[in-house]
PDB file of C-alpha atoms and ligand atoms in Angstrom:
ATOM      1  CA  UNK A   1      11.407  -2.763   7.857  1.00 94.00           C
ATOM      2  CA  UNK A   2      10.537  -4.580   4.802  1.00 98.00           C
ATOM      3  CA  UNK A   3       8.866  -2.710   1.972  1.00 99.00           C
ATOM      4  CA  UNK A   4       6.621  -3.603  -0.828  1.00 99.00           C
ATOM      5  CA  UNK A   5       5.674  -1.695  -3.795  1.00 99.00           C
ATOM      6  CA  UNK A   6       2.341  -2.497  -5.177  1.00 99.00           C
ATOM      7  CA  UNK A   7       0.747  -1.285  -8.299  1.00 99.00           C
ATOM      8  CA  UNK A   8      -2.143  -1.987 -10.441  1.00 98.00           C
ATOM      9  CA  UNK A   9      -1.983  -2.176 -13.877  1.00 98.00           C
ATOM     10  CA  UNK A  10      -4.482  -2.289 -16.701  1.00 98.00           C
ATOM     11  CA  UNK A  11      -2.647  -2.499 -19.907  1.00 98.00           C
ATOM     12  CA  UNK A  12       0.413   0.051 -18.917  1.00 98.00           C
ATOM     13  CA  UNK A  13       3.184  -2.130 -21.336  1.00 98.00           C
ATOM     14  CA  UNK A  14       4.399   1.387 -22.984  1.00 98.00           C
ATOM     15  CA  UNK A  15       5.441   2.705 -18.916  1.00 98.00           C
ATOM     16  CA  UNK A  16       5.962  -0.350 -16.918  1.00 98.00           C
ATOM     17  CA  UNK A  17       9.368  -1.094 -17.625  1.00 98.00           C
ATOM     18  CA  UNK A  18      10.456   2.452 -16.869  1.00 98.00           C
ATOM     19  CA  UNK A  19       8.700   2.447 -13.699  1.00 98.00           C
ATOM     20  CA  UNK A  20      10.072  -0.849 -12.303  1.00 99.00           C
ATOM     21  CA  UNK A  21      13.314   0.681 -12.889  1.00 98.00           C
ATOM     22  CA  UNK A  22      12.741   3.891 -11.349  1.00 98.00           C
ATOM     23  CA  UNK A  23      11.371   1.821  -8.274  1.00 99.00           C
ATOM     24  CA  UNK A  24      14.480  -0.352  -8.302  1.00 98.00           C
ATOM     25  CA  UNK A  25      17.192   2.864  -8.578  1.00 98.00           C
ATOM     26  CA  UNK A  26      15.573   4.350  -5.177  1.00 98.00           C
ATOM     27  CA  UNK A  27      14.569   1.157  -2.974  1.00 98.00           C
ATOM     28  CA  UNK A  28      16.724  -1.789  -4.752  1.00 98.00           C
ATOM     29  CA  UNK A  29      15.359  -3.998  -2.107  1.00 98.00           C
ATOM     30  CA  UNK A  30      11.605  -3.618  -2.184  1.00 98.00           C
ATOM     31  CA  UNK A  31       9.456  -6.325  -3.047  1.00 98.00           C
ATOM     32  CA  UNK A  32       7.374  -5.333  -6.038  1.00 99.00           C
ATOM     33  CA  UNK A  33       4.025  -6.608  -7.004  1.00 99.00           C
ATOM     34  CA  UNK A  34       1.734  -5.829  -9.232  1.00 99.00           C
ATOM     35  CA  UNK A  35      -2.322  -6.615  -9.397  1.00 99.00           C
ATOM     36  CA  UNK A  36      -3.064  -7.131 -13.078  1.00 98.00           C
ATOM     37  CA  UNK A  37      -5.235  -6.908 -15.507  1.00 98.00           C
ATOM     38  CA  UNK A  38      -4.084  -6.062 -18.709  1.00 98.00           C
ATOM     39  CA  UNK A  39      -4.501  -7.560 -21.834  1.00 98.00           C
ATOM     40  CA  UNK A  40      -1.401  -6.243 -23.247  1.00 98.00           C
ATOM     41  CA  UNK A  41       2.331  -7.520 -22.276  1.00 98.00           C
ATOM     42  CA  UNK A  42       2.358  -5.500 -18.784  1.00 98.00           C
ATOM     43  CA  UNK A  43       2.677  -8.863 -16.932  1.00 98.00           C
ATOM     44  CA  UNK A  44       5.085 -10.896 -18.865  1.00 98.00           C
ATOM     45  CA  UNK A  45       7.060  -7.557 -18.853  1.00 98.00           C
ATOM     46  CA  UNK A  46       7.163  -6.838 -15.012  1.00 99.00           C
ATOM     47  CA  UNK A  47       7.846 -10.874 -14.393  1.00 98.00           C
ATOM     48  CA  UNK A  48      10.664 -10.333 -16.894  1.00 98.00           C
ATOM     49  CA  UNK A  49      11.932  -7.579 -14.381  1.00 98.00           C
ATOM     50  CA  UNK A  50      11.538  -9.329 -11.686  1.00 98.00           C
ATOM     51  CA  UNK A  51       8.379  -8.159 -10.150  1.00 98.00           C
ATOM     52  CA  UNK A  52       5.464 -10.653  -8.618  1.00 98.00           C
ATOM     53  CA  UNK A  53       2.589 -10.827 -10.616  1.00 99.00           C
ATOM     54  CA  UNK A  54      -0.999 -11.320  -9.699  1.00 98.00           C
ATOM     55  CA  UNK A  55      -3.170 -11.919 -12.168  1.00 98.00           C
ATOM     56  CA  UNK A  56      -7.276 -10.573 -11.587  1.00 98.00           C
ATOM     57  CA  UNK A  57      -9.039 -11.651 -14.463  1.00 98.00           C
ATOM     58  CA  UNK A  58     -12.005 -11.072 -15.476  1.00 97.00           C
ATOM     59  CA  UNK A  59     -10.815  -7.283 -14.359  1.00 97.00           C
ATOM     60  CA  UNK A  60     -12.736  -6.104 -11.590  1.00 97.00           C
ATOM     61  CA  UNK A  61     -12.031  -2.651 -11.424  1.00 96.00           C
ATOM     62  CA  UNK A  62      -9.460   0.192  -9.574  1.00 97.00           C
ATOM     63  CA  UNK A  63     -10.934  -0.846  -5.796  1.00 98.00           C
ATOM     64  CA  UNK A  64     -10.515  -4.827  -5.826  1.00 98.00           C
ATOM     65  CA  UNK A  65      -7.387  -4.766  -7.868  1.00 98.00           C
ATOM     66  CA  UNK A  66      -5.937  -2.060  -5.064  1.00 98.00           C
ATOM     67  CA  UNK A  67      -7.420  -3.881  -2.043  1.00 98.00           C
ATOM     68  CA  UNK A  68      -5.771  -6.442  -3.365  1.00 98.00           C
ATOM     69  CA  UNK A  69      -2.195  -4.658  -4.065  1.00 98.00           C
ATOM     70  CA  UNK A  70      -2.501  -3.820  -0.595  1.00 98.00           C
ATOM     71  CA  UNK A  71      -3.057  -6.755   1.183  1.00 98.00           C
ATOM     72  CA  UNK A  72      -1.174  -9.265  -0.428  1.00 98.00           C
ATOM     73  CA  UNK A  73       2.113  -7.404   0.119  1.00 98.00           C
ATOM     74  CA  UNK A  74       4.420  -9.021   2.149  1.00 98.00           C
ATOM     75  CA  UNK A  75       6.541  -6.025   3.442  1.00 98.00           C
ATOM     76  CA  UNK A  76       6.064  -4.004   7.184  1.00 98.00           C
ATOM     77  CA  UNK A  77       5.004  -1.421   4.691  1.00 99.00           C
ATOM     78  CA  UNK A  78       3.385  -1.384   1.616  1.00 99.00           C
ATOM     79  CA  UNK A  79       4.131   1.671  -0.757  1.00 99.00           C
ATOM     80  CA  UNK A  80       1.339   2.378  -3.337  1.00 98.00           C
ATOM     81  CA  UNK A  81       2.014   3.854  -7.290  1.00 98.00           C
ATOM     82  CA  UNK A  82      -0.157   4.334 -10.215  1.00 98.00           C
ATOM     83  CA  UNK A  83       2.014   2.150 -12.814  1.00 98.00           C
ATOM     84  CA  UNK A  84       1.776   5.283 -15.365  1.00 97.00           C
ATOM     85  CA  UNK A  85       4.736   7.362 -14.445  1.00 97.00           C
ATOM     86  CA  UNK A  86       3.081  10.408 -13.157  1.00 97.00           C
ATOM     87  CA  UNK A  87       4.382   9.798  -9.244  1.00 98.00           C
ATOM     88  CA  UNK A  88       7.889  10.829  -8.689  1.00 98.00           C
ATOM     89  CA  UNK A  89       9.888   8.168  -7.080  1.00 98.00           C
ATOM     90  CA  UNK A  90      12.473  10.174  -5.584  1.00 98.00           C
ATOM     91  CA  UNK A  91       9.322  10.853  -2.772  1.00 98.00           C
ATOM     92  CA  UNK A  92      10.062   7.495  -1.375  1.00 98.00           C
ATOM     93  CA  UNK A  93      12.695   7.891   1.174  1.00 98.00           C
ATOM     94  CA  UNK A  94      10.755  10.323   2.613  1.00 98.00           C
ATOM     95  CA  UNK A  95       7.648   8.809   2.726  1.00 99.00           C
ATOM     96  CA  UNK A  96       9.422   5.604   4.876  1.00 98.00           C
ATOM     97  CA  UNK A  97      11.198   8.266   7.160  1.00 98.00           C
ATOM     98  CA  UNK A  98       7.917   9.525   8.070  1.00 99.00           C
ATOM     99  CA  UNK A  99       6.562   5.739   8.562  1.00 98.00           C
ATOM    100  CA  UNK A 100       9.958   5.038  10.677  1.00 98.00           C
ATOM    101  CA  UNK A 101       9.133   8.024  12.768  1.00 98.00           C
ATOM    102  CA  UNK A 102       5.873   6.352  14.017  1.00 98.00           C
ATOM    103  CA  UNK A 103       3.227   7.451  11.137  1.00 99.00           C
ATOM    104  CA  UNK A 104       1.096   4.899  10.123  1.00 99.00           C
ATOM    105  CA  UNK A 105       0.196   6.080   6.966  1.00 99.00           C
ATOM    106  CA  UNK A 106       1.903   8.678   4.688  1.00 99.00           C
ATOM    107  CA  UNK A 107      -0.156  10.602   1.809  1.00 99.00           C
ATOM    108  CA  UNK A 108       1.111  12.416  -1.291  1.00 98.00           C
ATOM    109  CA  UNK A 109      -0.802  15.960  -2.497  1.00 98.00           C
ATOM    110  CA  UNK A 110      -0.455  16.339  -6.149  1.00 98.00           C
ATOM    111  CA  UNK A 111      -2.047  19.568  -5.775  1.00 97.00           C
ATOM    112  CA  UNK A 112      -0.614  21.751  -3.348  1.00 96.00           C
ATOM    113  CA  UNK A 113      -0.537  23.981  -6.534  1.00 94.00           C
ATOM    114  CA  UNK A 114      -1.902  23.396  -9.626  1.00 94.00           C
ATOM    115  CA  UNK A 115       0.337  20.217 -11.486  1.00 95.00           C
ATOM    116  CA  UNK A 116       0.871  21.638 -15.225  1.00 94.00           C
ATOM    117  CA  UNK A 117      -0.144  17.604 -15.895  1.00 94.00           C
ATOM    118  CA  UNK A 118      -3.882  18.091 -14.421  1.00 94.00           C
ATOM    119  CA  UNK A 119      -6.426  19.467 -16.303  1.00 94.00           C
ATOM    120  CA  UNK A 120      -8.172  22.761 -14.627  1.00 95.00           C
ATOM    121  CA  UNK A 121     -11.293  20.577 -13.918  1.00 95.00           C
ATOM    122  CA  UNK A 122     -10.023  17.466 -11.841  1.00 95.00           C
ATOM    123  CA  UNK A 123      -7.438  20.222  -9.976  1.00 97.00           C
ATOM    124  CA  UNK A 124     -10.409  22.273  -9.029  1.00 97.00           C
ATOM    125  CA  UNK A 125     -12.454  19.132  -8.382  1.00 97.00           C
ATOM    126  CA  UNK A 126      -9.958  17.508  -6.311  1.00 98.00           C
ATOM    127  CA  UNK A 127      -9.433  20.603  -3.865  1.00 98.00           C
ATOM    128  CA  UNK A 128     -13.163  20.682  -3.330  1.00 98.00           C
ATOM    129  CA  UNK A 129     -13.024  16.766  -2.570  1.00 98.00           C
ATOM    130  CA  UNK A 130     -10.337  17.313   0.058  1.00 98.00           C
ATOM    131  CA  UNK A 131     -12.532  20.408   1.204  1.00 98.00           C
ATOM    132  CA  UNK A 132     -15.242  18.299   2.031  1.00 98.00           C
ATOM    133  CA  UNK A 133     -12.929  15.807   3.895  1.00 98.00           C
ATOM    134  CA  UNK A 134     -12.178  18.716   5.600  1.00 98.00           C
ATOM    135  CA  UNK A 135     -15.093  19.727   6.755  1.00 98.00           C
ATOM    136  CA  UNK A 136     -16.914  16.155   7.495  1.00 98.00           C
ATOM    137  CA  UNK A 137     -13.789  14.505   9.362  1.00 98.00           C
ATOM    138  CA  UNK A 138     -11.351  17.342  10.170  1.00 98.00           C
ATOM    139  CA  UNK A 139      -8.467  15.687   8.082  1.00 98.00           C
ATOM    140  CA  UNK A 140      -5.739  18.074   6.774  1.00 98.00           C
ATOM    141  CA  UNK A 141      -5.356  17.456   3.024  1.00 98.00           C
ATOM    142  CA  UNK A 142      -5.645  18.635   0.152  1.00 98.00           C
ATOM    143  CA  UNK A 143      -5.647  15.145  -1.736  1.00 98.00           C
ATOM    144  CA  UNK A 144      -7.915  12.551  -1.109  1.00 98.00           C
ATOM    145  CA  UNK A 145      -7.323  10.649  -4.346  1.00 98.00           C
ATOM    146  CA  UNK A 146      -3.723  10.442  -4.384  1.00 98.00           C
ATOM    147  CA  UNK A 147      -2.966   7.247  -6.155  1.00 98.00           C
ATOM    148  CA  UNK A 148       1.033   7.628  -4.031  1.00 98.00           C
ATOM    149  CA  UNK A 149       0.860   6.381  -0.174  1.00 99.00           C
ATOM    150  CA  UNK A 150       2.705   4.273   2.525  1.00 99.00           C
ATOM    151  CA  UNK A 151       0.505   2.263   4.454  1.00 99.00           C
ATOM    152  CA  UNK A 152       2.079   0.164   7.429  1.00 99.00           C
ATOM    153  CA  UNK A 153       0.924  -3.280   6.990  1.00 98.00           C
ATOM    154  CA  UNK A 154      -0.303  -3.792  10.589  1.00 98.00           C
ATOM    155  CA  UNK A 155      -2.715  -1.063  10.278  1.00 98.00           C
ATOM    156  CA  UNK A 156      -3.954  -2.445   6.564  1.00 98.00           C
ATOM    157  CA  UNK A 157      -4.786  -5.523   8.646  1.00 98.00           C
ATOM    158  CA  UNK A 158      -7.182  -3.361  11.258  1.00 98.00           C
ATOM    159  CA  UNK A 159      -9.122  -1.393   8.973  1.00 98.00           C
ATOM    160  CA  UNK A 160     -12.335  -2.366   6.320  1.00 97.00           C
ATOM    161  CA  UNK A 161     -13.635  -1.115   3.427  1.00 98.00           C
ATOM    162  CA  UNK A 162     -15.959  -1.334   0.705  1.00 98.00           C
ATOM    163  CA  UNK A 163     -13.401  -2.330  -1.951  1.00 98.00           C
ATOM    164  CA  UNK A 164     -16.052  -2.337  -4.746  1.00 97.00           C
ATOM    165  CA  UNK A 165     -17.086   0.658  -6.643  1.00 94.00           C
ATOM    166  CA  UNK A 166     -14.980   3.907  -7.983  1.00 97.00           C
ATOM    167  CA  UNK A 167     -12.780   6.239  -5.480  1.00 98.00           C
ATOM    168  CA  UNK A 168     -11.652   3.643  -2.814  1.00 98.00           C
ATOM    169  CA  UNK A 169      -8.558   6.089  -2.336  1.00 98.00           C
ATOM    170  CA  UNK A 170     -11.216   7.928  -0.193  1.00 98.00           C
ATOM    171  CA  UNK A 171     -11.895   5.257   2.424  1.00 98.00           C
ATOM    172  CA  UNK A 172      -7.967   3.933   2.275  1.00 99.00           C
ATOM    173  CA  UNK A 173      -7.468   7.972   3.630  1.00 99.00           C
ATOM    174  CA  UNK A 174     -10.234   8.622   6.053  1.00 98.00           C
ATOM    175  CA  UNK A 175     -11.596   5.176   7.516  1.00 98.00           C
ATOM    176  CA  UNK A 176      -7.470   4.910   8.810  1.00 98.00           C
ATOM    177  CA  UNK A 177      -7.755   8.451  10.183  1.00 98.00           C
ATOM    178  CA  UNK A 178     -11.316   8.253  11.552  1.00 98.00           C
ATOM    179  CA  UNK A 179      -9.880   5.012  13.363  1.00 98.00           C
ATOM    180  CA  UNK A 180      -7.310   6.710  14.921  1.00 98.00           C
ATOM    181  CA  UNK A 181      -4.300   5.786  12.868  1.00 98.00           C
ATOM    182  CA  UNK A 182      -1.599   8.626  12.962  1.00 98.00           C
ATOM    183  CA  UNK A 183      -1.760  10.178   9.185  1.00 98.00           C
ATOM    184  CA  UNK A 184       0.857  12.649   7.692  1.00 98.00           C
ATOM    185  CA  UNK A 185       0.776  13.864   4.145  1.00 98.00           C
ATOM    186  CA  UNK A 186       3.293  15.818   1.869  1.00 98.00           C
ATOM    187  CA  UNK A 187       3.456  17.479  -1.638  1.00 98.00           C
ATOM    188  CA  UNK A 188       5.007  15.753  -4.439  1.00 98.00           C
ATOM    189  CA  UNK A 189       5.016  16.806  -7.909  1.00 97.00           C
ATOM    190  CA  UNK A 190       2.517  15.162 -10.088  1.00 94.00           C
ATOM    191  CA  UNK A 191       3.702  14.754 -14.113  1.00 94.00           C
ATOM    192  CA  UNK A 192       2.377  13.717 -17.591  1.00 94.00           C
ATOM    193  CA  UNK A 193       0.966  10.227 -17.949  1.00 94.00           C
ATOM    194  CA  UNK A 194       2.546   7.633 -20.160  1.00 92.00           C
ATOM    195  CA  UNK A 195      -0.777   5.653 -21.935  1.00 91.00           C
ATOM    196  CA  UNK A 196      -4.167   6.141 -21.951  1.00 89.00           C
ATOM    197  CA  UNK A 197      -6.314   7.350 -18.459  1.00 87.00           C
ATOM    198  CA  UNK A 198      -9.191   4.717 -16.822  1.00 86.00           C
ATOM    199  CA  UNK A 199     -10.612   7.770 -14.721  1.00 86.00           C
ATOM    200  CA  UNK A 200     -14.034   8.273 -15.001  1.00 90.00           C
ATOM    201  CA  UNK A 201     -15.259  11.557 -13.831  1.00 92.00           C
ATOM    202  CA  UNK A 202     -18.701  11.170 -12.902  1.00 95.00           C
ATOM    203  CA  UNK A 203     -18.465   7.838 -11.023  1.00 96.00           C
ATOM    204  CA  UNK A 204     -15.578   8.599  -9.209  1.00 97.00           C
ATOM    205  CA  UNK A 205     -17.251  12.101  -8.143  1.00 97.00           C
ATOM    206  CA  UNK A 206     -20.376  10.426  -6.795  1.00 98.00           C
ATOM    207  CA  UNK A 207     -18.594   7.905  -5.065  1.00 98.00           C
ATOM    208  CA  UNK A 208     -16.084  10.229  -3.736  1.00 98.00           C
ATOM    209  CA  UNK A 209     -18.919  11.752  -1.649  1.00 98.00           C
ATOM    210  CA  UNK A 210     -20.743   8.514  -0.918  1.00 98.00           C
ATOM    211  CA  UNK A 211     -17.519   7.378   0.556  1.00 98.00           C
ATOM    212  CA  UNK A 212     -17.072  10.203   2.538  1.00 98.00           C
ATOM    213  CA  UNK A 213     -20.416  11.034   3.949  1.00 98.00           C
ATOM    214  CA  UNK A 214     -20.548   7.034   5.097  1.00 98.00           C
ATOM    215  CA  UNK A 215     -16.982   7.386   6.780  1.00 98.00           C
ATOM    216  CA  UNK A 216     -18.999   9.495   9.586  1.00 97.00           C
ATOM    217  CA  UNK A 217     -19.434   5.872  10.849  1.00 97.00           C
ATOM    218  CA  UNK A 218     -16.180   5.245  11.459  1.00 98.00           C
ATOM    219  CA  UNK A 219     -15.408   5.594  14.796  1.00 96.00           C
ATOM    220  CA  UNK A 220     -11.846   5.355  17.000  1.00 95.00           C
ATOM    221  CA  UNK A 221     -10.138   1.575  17.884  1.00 91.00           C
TER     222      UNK A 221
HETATM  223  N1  GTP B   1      -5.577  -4.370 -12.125  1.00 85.91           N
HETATM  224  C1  GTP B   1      -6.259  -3.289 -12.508  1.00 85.91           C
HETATM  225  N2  GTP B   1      -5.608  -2.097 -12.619  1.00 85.91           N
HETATM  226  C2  GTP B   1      -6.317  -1.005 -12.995  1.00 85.91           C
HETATM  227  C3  GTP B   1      -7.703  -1.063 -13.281  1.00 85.91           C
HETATM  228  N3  GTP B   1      -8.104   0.189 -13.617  1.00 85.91           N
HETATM  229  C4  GTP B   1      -7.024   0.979 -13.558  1.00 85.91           C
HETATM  230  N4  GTP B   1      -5.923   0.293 -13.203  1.00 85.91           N
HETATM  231  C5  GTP B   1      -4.561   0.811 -12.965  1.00 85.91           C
HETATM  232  O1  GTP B   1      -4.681   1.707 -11.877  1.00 85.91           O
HETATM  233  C6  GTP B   1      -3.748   2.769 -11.966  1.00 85.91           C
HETATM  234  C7  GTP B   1      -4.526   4.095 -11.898  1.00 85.91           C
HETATM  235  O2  GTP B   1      -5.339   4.249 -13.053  1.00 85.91           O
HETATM  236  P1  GTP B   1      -5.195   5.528 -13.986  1.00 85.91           P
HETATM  237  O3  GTP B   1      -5.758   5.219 -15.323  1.00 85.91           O
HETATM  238  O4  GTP B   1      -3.798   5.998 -13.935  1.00 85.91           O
HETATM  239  O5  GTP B   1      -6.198   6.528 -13.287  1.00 85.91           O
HETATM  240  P2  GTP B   1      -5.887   7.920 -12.657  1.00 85.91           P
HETATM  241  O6  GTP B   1      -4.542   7.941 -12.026  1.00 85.91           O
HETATM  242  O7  GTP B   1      -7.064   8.231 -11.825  1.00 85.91           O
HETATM  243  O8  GTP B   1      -5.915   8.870 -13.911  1.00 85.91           O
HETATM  244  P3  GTP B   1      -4.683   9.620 -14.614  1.00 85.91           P
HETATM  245  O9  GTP B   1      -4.572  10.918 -13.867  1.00 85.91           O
HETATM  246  O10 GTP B   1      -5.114   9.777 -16.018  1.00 85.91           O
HETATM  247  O11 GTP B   1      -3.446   8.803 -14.467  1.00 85.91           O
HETATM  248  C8  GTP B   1      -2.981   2.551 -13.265  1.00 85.91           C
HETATM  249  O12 GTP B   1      -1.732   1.928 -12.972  1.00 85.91           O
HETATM  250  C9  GTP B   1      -3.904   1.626 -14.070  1.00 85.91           C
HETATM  251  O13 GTP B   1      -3.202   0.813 -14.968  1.00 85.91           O
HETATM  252  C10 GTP B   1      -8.362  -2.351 -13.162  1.00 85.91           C
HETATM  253  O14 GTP B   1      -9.545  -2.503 -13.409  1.00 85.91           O
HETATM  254  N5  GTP B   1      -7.589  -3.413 -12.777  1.00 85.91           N
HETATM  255 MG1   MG B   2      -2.693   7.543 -12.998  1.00 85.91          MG
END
């Protein structure tokens, strides 16, 4: 199986380097590709290394620049990362076992207890997030916004969303479960960002349910 690694990066020159490197030291093979937007040196850095670069300009935001990532891979399996060093690598092989062994997509909980690089707030809001996944479309997780997953290509190319607008890590979780796609997840440890955070909180949380509460639609292949 041939694996990509896309990020996307908006101005991440201070951690990209590192994490190319921690990329190649586990999966020496992978493609890597980047969606980017920065207008610092990310790009001409990560070409440097090696990596393929997209360019999005103007930016357009997390969910095109990930839709993107995720469809322009050319591997069997593409294996998401935010480009800030807060995903450990080392959950990598594992991930692709689980996709050898017949899962189509592989998530990552940050918060199967509380990460010390969290604050209290998203940790508490992100449980309640999963909650409601939960309790809507009987998925067992406890992280719907993990920025860490293995899709397998095939099933990228048999599922929609609505790239635009904040939280698409929602619908790249549920729509594939709703749909019938076989979904495991496992904890990883989640640690201190390198750079300055996009997030915004209120966006993302009202999306997060509009996503979710829409997913209802979804219904089996
Ligand atoms: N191409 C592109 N990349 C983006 C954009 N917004 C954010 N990113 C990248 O998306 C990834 C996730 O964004 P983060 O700022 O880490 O957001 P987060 O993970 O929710 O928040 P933290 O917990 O603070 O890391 C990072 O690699 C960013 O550089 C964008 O508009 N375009
Ligand atoms: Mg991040």
């Amino acid at each position: 199986m041939k694996l990509t690694v896309s990020m996307i990066t908006m101005n991440e020159e201070r951690a990209v380097a590192k994490v190319i490197g921690d990329i190649r030291s586990v999966v020496p093979d992978a493609e890597i590709l980047l969606v980017d937007s920065s207008r610092d040196r990310t790009a001409e850095i990560a070409e440097e290394l090696g990596a393929r670069v997209i360019k999005q300009f103007p930016p357009q935001g997390y969910g095109p620049a990930m839709d993107r990532a995720v469809r322009e891979a050319s591997g069997d399996v593409v294996l998401t990362l935010d480009c800030d060093d807060t995903y450990p690598v080392s959950a990598i092989p594992k991930m692709l076992a689980l996709i050898d062994e017949g899962y189509d997509l592989v998530n990552t909980t940050r918060v199967s207890k509380r990460p010390k690089a969290m604050p209290f707030a998203n940790f508490l809001a992100n449980r309640f997030f999963a909650l409601a996944a939960r309790v809507l479309h009987g998925l067992k997780t406890t992280d719907v916004h993990s920025g860490m997953r293995a899709y397998r290509k095939s099933m990228i190319e048999q599922v929609q969303w609505n790239a635009r607008g904040p939280a698409l890590p929602v619908d790249m979780l549920i729509i594939p479960y709703r749909a019938g796609f076989k979904v495991a997840e496992i904890p990883i440890e989640y640690l201190e960002r390198i750079g300055e955070t996009t997030l915004h909180r209120f966006s993302s949380t009202v999306w997060t349910f509009k996503r979710l509460w829409r997913a209802r639609k979804v219904t089996r292949r």
